[in-house]
Short mmCIF file of C-alpha atoms in Angstrom, two decimals:
data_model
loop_
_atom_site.label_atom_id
_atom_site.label_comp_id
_atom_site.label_asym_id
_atom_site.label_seq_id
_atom_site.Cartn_x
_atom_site.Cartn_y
_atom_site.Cartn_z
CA UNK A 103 -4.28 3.35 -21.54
CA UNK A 104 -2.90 -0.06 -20.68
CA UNK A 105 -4.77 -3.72 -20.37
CA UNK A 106 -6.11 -5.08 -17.37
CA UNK A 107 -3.10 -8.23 -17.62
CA UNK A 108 0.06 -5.72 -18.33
CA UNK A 109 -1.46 -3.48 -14.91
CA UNK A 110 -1.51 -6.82 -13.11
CA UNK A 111 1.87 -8.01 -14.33
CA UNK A 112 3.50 -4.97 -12.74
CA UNK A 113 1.89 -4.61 -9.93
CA UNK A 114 4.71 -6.00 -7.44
CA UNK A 115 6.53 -2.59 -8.92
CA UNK A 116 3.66 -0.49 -8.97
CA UNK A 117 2.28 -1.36 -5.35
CA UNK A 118 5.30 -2.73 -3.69
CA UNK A 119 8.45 -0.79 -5.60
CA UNK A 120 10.24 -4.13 -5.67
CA UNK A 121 13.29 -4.28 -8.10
CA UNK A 122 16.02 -6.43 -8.50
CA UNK A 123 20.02 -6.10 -7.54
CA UNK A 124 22.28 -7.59 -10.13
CA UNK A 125 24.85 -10.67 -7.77
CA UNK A 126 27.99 -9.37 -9.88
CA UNK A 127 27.92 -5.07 -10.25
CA UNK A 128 25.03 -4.56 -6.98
CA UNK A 129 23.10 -2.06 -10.24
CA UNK A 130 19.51 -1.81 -9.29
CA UNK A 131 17.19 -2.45 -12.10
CA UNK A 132 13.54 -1.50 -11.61
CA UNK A 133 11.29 -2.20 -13.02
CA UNK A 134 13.45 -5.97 -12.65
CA UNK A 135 15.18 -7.53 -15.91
CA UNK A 136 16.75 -11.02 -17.14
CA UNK A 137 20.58 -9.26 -18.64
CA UNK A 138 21.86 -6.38 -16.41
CA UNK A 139 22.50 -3.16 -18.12
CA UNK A 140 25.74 -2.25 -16.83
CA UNK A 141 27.29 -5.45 -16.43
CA UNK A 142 25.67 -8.10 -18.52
CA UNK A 143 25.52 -10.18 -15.63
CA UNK A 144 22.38 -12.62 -15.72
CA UNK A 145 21.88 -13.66 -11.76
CA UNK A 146 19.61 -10.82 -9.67
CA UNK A 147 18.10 -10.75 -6.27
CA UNK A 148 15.51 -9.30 -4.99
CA UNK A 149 15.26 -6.02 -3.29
CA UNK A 150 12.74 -2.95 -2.57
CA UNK A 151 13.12 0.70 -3.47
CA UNK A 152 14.27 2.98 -0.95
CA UNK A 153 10.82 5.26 -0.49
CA UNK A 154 12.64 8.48 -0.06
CA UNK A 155 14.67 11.10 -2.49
CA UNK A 156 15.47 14.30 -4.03
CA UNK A 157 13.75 15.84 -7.16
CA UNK A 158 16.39 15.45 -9.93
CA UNK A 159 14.45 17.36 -12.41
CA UNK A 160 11.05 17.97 -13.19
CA UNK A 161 8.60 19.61 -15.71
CA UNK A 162 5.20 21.26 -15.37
CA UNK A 163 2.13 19.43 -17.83
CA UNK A 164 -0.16 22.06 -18.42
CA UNK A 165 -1.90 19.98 -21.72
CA UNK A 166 -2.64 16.67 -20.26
CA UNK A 167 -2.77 13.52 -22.39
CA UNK A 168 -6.43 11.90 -22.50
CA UNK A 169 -7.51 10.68 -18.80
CA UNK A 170 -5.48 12.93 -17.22
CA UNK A 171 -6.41 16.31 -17.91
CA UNK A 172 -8.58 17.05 -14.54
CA UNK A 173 -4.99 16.66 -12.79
CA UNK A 174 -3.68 19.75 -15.19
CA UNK A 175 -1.70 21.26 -13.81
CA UNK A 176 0.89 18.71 -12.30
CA UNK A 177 4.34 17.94 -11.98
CA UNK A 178 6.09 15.01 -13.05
CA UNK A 179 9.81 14.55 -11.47
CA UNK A 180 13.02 12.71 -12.10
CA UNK A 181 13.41 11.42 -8.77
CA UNK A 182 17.09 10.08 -7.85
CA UNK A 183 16.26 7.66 -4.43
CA UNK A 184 18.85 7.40 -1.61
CA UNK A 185 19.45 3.81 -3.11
CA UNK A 186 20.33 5.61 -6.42
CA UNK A 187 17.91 4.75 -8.40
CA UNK A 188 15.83 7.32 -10.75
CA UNK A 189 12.79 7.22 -11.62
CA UNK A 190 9.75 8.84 -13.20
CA UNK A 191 6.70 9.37 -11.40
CA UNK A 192 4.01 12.66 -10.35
CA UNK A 193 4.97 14.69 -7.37
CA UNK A 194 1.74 16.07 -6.01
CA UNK A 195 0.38 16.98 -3.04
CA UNK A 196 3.05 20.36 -3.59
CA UNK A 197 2.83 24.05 -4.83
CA UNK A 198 3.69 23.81 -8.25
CA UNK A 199 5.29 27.77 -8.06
CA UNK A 200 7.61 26.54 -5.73
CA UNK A 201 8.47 22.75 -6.15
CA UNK A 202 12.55 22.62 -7.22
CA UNK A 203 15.17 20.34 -8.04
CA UNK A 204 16.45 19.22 -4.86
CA UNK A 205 13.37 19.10 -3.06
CA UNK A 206 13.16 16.28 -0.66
CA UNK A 207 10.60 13.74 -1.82
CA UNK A 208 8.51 10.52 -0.25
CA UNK A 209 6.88 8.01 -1.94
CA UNK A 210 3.17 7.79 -1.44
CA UNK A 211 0.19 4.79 -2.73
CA UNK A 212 -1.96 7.04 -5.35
CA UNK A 213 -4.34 6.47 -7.75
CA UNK A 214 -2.85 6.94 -11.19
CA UNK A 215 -5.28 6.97 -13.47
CA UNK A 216 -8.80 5.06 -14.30
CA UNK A 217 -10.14 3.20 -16.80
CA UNK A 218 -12.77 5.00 -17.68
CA UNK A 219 -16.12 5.51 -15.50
CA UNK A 220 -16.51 1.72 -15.59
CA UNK A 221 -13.19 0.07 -15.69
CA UNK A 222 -10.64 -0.86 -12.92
CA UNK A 223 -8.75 1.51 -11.12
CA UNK A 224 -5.22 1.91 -11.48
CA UNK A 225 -2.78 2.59 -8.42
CA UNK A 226 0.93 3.22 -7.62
CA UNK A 227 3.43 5.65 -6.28
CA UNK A 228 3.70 8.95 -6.83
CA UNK A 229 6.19 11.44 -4.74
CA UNK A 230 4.75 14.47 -2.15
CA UNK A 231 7.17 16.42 -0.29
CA UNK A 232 8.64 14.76 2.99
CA UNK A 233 8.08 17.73 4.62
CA UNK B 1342 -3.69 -14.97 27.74
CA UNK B 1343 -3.80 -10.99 26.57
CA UNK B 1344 -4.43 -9.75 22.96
CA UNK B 1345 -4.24 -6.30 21.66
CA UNK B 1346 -3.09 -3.80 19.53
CA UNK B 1347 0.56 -4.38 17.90
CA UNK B 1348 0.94 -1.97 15.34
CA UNK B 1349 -0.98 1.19 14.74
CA UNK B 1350 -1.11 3.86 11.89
CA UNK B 1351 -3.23 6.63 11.08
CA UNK B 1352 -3.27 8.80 7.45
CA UNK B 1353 -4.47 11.79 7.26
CA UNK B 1354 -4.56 13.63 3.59
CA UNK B 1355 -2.61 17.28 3.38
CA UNK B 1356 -5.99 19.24 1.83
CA UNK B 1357 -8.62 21.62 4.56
CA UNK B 1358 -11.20 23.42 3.69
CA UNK B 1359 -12.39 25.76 6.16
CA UNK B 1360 -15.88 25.69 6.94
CA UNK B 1361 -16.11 29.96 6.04
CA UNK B 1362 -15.33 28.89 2.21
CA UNK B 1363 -18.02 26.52 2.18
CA UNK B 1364 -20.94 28.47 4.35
CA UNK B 1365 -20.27 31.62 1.52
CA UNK B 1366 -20.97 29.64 -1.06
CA UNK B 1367 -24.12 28.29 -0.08
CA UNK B 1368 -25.22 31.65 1.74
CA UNK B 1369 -24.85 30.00 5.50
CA UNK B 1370 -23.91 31.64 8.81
CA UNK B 1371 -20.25 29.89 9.09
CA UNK B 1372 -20.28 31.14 12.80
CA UNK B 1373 -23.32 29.60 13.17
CA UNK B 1374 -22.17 26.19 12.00
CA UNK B 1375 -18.93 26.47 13.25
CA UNK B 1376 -20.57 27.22 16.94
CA UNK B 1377 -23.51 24.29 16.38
CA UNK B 1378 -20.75 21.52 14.94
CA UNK B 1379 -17.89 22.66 16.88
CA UNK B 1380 -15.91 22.20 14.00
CA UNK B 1381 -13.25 24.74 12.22
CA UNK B 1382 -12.12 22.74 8.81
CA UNK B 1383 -12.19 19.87 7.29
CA UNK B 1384 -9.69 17.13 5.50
CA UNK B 1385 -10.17 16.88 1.42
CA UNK B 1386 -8.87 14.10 -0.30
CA UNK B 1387 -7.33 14.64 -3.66
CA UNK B 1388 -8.70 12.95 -7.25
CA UNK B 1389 -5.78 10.49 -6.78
CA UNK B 1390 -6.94 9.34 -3.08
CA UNK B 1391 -9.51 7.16 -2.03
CA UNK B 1392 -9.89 4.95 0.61
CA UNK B 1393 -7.60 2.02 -0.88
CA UNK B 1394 -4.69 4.88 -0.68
CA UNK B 1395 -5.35 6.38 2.25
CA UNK B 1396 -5.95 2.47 4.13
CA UNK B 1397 -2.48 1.37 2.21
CA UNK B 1398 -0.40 4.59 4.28
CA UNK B 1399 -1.87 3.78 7.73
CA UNK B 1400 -1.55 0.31 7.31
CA UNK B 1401 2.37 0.65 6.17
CA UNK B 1402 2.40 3.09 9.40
CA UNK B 1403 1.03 0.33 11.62
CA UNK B 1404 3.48 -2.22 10.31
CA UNK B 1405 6.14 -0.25 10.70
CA UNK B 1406 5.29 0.12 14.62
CA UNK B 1407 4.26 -3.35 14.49
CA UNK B 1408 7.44 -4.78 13.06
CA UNK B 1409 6.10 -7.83 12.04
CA UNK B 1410 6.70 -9.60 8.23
CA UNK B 1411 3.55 -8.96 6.56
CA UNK B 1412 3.35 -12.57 5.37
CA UNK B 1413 2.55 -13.24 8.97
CA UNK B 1414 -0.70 -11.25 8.82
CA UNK B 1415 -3.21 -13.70 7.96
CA UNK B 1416 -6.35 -11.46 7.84
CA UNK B 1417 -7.41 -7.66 6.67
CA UNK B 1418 -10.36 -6.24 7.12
CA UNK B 1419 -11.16 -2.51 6.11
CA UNK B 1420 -14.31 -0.80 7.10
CA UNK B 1421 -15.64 1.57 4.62
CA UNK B 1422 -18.81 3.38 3.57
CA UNK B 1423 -16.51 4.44 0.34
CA UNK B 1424 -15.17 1.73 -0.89
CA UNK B 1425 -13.99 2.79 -4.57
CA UNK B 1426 -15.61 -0.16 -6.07
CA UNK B 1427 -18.97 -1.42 -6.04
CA UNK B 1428 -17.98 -4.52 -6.64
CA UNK B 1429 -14.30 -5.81 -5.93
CA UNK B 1430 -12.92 -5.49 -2.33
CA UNK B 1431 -10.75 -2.95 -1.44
CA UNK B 1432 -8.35 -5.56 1.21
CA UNK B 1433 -6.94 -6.88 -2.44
CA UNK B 1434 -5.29 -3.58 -3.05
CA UNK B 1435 -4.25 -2.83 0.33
CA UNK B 1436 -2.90 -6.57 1.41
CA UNK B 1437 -1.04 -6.46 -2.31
CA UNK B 1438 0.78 -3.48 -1.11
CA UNK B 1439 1.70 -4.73 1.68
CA UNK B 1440 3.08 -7.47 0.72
CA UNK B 1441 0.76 -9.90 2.45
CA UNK B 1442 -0.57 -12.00 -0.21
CA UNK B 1443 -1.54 -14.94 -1.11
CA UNK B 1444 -2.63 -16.72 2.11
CA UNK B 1445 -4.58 -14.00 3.81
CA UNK B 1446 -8.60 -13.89 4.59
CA UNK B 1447 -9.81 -10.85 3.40
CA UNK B 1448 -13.49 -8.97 3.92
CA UNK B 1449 -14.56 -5.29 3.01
CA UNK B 1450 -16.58 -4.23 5.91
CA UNK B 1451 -20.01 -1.68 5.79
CA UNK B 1452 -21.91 -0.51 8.97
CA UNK B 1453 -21.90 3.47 8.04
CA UNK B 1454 -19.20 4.90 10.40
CA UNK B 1455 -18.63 1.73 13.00
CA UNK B 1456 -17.51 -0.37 9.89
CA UNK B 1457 -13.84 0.51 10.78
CA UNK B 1458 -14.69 -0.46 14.92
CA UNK B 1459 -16.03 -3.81 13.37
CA UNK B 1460 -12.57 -4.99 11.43
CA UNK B 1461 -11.30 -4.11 14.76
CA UNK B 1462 -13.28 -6.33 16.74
CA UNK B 1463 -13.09 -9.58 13.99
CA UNK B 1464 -9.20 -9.29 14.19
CA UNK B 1465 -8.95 -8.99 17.68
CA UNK B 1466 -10.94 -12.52 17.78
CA UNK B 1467 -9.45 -14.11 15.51
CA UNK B 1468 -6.06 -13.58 17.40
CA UNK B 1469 -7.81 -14.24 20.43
CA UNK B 1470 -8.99 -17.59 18.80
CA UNK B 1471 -5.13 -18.40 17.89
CA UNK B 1472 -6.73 -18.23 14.36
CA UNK B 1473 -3.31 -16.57 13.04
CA UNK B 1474 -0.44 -14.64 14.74
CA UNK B 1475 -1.57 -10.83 13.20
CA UNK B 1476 -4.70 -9.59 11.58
CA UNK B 1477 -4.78 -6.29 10.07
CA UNK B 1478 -8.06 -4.12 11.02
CA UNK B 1479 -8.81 -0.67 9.19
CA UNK B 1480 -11.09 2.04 9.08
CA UNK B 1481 -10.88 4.41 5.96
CA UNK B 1482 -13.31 6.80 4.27
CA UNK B 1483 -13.51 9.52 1.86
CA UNK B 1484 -16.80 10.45 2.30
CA UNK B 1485 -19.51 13.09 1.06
CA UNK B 1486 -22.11 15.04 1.83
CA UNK B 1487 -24.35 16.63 -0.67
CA UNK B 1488 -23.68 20.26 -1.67
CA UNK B 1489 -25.24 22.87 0.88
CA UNK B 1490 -26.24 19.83 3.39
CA UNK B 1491 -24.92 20.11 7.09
CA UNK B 1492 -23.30 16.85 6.02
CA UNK B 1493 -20.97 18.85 3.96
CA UNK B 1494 -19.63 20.78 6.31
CA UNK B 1495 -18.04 17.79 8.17
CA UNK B 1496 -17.50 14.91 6.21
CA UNK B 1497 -14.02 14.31 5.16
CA UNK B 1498 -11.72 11.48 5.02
CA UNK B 1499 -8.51 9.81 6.80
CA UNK B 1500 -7.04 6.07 8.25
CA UNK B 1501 -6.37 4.24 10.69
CA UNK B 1502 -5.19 0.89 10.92
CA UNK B 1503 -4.48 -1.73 13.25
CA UNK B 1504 -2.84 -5.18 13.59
CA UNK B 1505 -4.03 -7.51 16.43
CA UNK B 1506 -2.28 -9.95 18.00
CA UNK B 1507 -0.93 -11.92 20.77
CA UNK B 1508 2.69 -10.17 21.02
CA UNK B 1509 4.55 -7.41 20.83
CA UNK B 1510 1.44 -5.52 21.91
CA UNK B 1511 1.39 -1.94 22.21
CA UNK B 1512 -2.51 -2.06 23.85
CA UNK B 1513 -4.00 -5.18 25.41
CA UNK B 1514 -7.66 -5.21 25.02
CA UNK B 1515 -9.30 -5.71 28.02
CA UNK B 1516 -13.14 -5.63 27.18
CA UNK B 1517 -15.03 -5.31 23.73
CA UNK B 1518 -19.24 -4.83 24.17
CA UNK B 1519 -21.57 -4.00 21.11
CA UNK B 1520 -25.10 -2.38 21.67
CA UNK B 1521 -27.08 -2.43 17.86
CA UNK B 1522 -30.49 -1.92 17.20
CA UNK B 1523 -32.21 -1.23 13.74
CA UNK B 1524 -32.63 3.08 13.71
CA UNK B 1525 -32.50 4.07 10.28
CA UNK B 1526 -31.08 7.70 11.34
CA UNK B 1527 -28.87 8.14 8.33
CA UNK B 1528 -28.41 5.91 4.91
CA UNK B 1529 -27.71 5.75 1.32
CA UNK B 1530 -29.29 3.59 -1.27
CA UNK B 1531 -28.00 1.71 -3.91
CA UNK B 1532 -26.80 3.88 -7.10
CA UNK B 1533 -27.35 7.14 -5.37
CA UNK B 1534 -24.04 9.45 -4.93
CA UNK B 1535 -24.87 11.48 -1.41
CA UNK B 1536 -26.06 9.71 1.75
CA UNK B 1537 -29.42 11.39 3.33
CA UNK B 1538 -30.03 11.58 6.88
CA UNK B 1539 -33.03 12.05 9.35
CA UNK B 1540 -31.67 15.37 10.48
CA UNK B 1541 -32.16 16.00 14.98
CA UNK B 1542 -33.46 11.62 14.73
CA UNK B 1543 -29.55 11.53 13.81
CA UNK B 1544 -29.06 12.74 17.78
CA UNK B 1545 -31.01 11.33 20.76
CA UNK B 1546 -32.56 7.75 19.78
CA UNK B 1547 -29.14 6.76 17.22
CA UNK B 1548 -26.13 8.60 18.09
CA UNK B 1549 -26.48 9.55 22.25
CA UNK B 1550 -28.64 6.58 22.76
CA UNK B 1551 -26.55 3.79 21.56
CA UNK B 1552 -22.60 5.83 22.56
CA UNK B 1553 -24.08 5.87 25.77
CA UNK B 1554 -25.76 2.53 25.72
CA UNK B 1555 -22.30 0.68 24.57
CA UNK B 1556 -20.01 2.71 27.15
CA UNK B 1557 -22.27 2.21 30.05
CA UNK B 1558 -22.61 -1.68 28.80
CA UNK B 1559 -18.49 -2.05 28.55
CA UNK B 1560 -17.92 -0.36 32.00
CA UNK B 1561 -20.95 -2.72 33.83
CA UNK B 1562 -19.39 -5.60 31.93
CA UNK B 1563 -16.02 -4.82 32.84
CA UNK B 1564 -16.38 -3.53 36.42
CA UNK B 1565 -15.25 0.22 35.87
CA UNK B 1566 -15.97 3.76 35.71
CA UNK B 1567 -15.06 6.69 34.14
CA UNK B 1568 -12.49 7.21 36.82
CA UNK B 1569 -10.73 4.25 35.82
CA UNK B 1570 -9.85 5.84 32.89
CA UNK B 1571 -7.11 8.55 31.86
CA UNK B 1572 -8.76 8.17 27.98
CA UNK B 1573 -12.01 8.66 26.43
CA UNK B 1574 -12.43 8.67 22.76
CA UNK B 1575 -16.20 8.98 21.03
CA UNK B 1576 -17.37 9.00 17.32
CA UNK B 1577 -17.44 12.02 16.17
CA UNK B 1578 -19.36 13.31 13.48
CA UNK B 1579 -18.88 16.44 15.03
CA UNK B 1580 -17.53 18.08 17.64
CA UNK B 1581 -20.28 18.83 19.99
CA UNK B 1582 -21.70 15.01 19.96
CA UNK B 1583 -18.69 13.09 21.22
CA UNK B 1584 -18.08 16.46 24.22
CA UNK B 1585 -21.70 15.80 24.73
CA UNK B 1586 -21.53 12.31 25.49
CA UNK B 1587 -18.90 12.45 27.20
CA UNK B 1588 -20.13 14.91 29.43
CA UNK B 1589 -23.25 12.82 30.64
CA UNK B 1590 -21.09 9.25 30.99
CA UNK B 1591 -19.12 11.47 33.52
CA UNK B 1592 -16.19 11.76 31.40
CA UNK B 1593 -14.07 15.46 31.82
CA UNK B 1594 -13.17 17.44 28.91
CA UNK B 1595 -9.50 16.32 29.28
CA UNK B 1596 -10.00 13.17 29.13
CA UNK B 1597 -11.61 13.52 25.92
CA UNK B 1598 -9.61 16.03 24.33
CA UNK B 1599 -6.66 14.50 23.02
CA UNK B 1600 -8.66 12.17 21.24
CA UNK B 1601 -10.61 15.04 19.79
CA UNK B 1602 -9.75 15.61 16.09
CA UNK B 1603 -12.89 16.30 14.98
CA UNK B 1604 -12.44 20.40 15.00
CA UNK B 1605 -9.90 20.29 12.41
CA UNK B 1606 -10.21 16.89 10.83
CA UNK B 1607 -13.91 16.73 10.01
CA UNK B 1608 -16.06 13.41 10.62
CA UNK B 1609 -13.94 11.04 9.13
CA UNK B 1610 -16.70 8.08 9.44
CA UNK B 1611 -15.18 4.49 9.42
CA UNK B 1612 -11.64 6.25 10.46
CA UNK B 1613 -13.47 8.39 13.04
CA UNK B 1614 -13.00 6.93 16.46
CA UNK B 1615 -9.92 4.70 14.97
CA UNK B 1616 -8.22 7.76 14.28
CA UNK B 1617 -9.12 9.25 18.01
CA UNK B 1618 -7.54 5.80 19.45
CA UNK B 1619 -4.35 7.02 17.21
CA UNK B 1620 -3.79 10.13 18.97
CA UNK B 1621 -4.49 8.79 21.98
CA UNK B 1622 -1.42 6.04 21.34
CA UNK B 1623 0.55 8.67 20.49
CA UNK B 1624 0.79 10.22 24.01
CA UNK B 1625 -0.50 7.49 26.30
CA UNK B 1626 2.22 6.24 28.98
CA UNK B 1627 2.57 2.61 30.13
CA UNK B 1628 -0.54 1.48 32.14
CA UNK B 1629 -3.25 4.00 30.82
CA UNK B 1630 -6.61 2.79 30.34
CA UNK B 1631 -8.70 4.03 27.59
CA UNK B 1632 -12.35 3.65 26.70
CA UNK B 1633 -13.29 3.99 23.25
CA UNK B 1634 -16.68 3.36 21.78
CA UNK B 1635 -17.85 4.34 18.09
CA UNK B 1636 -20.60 4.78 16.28
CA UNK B 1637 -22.42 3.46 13.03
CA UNK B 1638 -25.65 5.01 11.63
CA UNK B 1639 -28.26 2.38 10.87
CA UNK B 1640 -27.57 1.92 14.23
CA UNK B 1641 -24.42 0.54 16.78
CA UNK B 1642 -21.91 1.05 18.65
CA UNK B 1643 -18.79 -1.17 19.59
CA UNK B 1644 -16.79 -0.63 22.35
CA UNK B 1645 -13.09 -1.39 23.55
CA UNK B 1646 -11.22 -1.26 26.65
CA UNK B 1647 -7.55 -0.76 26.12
CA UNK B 1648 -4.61 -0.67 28.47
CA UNK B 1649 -1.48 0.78 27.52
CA UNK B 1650 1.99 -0.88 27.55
CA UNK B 1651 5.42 -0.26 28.22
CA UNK B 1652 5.95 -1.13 24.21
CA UNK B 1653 4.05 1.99 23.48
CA UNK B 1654 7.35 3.94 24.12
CA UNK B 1655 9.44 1.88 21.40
CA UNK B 1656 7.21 2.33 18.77
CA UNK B 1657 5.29 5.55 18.50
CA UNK B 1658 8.01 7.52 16.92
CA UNK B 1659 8.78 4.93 13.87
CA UNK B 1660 6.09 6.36 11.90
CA UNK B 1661 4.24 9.72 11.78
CA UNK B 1662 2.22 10.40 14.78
CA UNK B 1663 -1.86 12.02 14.14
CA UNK B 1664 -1.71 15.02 15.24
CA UNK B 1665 1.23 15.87 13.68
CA UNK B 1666 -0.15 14.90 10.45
CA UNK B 1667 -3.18 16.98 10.60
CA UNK B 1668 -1.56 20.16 12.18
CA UNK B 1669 1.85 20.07 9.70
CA UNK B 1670 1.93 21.85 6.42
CA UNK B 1671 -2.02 21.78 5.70
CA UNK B 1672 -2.62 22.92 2.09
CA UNK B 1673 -6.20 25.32 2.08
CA UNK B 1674 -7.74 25.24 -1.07
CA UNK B 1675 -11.16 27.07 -2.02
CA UNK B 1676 -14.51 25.64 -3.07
CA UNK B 1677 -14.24 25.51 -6.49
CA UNK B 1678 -10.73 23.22 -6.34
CA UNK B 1679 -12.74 21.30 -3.40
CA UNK B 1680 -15.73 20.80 -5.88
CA UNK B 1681 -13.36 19.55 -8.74
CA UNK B 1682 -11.63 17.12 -5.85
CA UNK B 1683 -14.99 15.85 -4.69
CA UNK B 1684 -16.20 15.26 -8.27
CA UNK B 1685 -19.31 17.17 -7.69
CA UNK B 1686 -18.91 19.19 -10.95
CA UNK B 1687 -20.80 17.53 -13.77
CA UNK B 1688 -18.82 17.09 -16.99
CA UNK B 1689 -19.59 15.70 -20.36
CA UNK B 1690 -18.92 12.20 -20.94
CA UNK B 1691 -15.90 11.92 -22.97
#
């Protein structure tokens, strides 16, 4: 469970995939950061995720940490992005018997989880099949 | 000076049930209801959709075809009898994810299924009124019907969104007429989960009077007739009202047809005639006219006059078209997985 500030504080990630391209090497680094990691240049500009990608690897949860286990079974990927970049996010909206590395991925706006039956709802991207 | 439509998107989620797994449940004649609603299956959303998701897609759709910087959208309006909060609007979410923040006017609409028609109307003004250069309209729902009720059989859920403007205009609205009187066909109170309606009231004095009432307003208004028309598209909270309709306005079935998702979408509500106006875009040529009128319980009916232009061509193709979405790679799932996705299964609180 996160706060209600560190949801808000990523949100331009969360919502809008925006990361940042380091001047010097042209490394992505999302979520964004002040030193990059392959270059420990310091001067970044902005730029958005490509939406699109393969499945790089991915595992089954079949015991679901606490808010999550109505979703059992899903699949969470390694995603590699035609810009590159990996990241870690669901891939729904698939059959789980067949879903493999290389699959062809999109991102889509999902709920992600909710803060209870009275707290605020919590969206960002997950990954379906671009088929 | 025309205004119109410059960007439109419609979402549809992946999930159908048909209307055979729900009738066995409950003990119903599917033929029956599939005969009497003219409708096969319907769209499901999944846990992790609602109608902030599915508005954020069809609005990232419609700015695609739009091609216009969000930052110049200066308005967003969604229309919504399932708006996932009670109390926080759902145009935060969506205009966040699109990048249109901070200087943007932003109102969650309600008028049962019209509410979507309504954003539609309120952006087209203010671009009429020079206001702002875009304003984003959409019409979203994910809505319910309680278990066993007729209702449940059609209601379902999908997008549509469009941005209004003065340029780069795919549509140019021609004519806009509302007809609303107070006919409480079909409501739901505060706190409760399912809507109720007034069963065969829901037909003749709400739904056929006022449809009819707005088209026949928009065409006197406007100077035409059905003839004038190559489009038709109706609310349709199933698929024997808007066929119905359109039969005594003087409107052919092929006219209406392509506009027709009902069958195999379900009655999307808010997103209901939007979506129609969707597929229709997505074939229309250069110089089509199209009527569309919806339809809001409670009760109204607004109605536009579109006309097609030669920018339709450019754009159609940079995001996914309707019908493409609703026919492609549907994922059936049974009653029980549709019960669990609807959140009708009581569970203990944790």
């Amino acid at each position: 469970m996160i706060g209600t500030a560190r949801y808000w504080r990523e949100i331009p990630q969360r919502y809008r995939y925006e990361a940042a391209r380091c001047t010097a090497c042209a490394h992505v680094a999302f979520p964004p950061r002040t030193l990059c990691a392959k270059c420990r240049g310091r001067a970044f500009e902005p730029c958005t995720l490509a939406g699109e990608g393969v499945v790089e690897t991915f595992t089954v949860i079949r015991v679901a940490p606490a808010g999550y286990a109505d979703e059992a079974p899903y699949a969470v990927g390694l995603i590699r992005l035609t810009d590159g970049v990996r990241l870690m996010a669901q891939v729904v909206d698939c059959d789980l018997a067949r879903l493999a590395i290389g699959d062809r991925v999109r991102v889509e706006f999902r709920r992600i989880r909710q803060d209870g039956e009275s707290g605020i709802l919590c969206y960002g991207y997950k990954f379906v099949p671009a088929t | 000076m025309d205004v119109g439509i410059a960007g439109y998107g419609a979402y549809v989620p992946r999930h159908r049930i048909k209307v055979e797994e729900i009738a066995k449940v409950w003990g119903a004649d599917a033929p029956a209801y599939k005969k009497g609603l003219m409708l096969r299956e319907k769209s499901v959303p999944t846990p992790d959709q609602d109608t902030i998701t599915l508005s954020v897609e069809a609005a990232r759709h419609a700015v695609r075809r739009a091609g216009v910087e969000p930052r110049r959208i200066g308005a967003i309006y969604i229309g919504s009898e399932s708006h996932p909060y009670a109390v926080k609007p759902s145009g935060t979410v969506v205009a966040e994810a699109l990048g249109m923040t901070p200087e943007v006017h932003c109102a969650d609409f309600e008028f049962a299924c019209k509410a979507g028609s309504e954003g539609m109307f309120v952006a087209l003004s203010l671009a009429r009124a020079e206001e702002m250069d875009y304003a984003l309209a959409i019409g979203a729902d994910t809505s319910q019907g309680a278990p066993g009720d007729a209702l449940e059989y059609s209601a379902s859920a999908g997008a549509a969104a469009f941005i209004m403007g003065r340029d780069r205009l795919v549509a140019v609205c021609e004519a806009t007429y509302s007809f609303m009187t107070d006919t409480p066909d079909f409501w739901r109170r505060e706190h409760q989960f399912y809507p109720r309606h007034a069963g065969r009231f829901t037909g003749e004095p709400a739904y056929f009077r006022h449809t009819a009432a707005c088209a026949r307003g928009l065409m006197e208004k406007s100077g035409t007739r059905p003839d004038d028309f190559r489009w038709a598209v109706f609310h349709q909270p199933n698929g024997k009202f808007p066929m119905r309709v359109a039969q005594e306005l003087g409107f052919p079935r092929a006219k209406v047809e392509e506009g027709w998702l009902c069958p195999t979408l379900g009655n999307t509500y808010s997103g209901a005639s939007p979506l129609g106006l969707t597929a229709v875009l997505d074939v229309a040529a250069p110089g089509d006219r199209i009527l569309m009128v919806s339809y809001g319980s409670g009760s109204g009916s607004d109605g536009f006059i579109w006309r097609v232009t030669p920018r339709i061509e450019e754009v159609r193709d940079l995001a996914p078209r309707t019908r493409a979405q609703l026919e492609d790679h549907p994922v059936y799932i049974d009653y029980g997985t549709y019960a669990k996705f609807r959140g009708k299964i009581r569970k203990p609180c944790e």
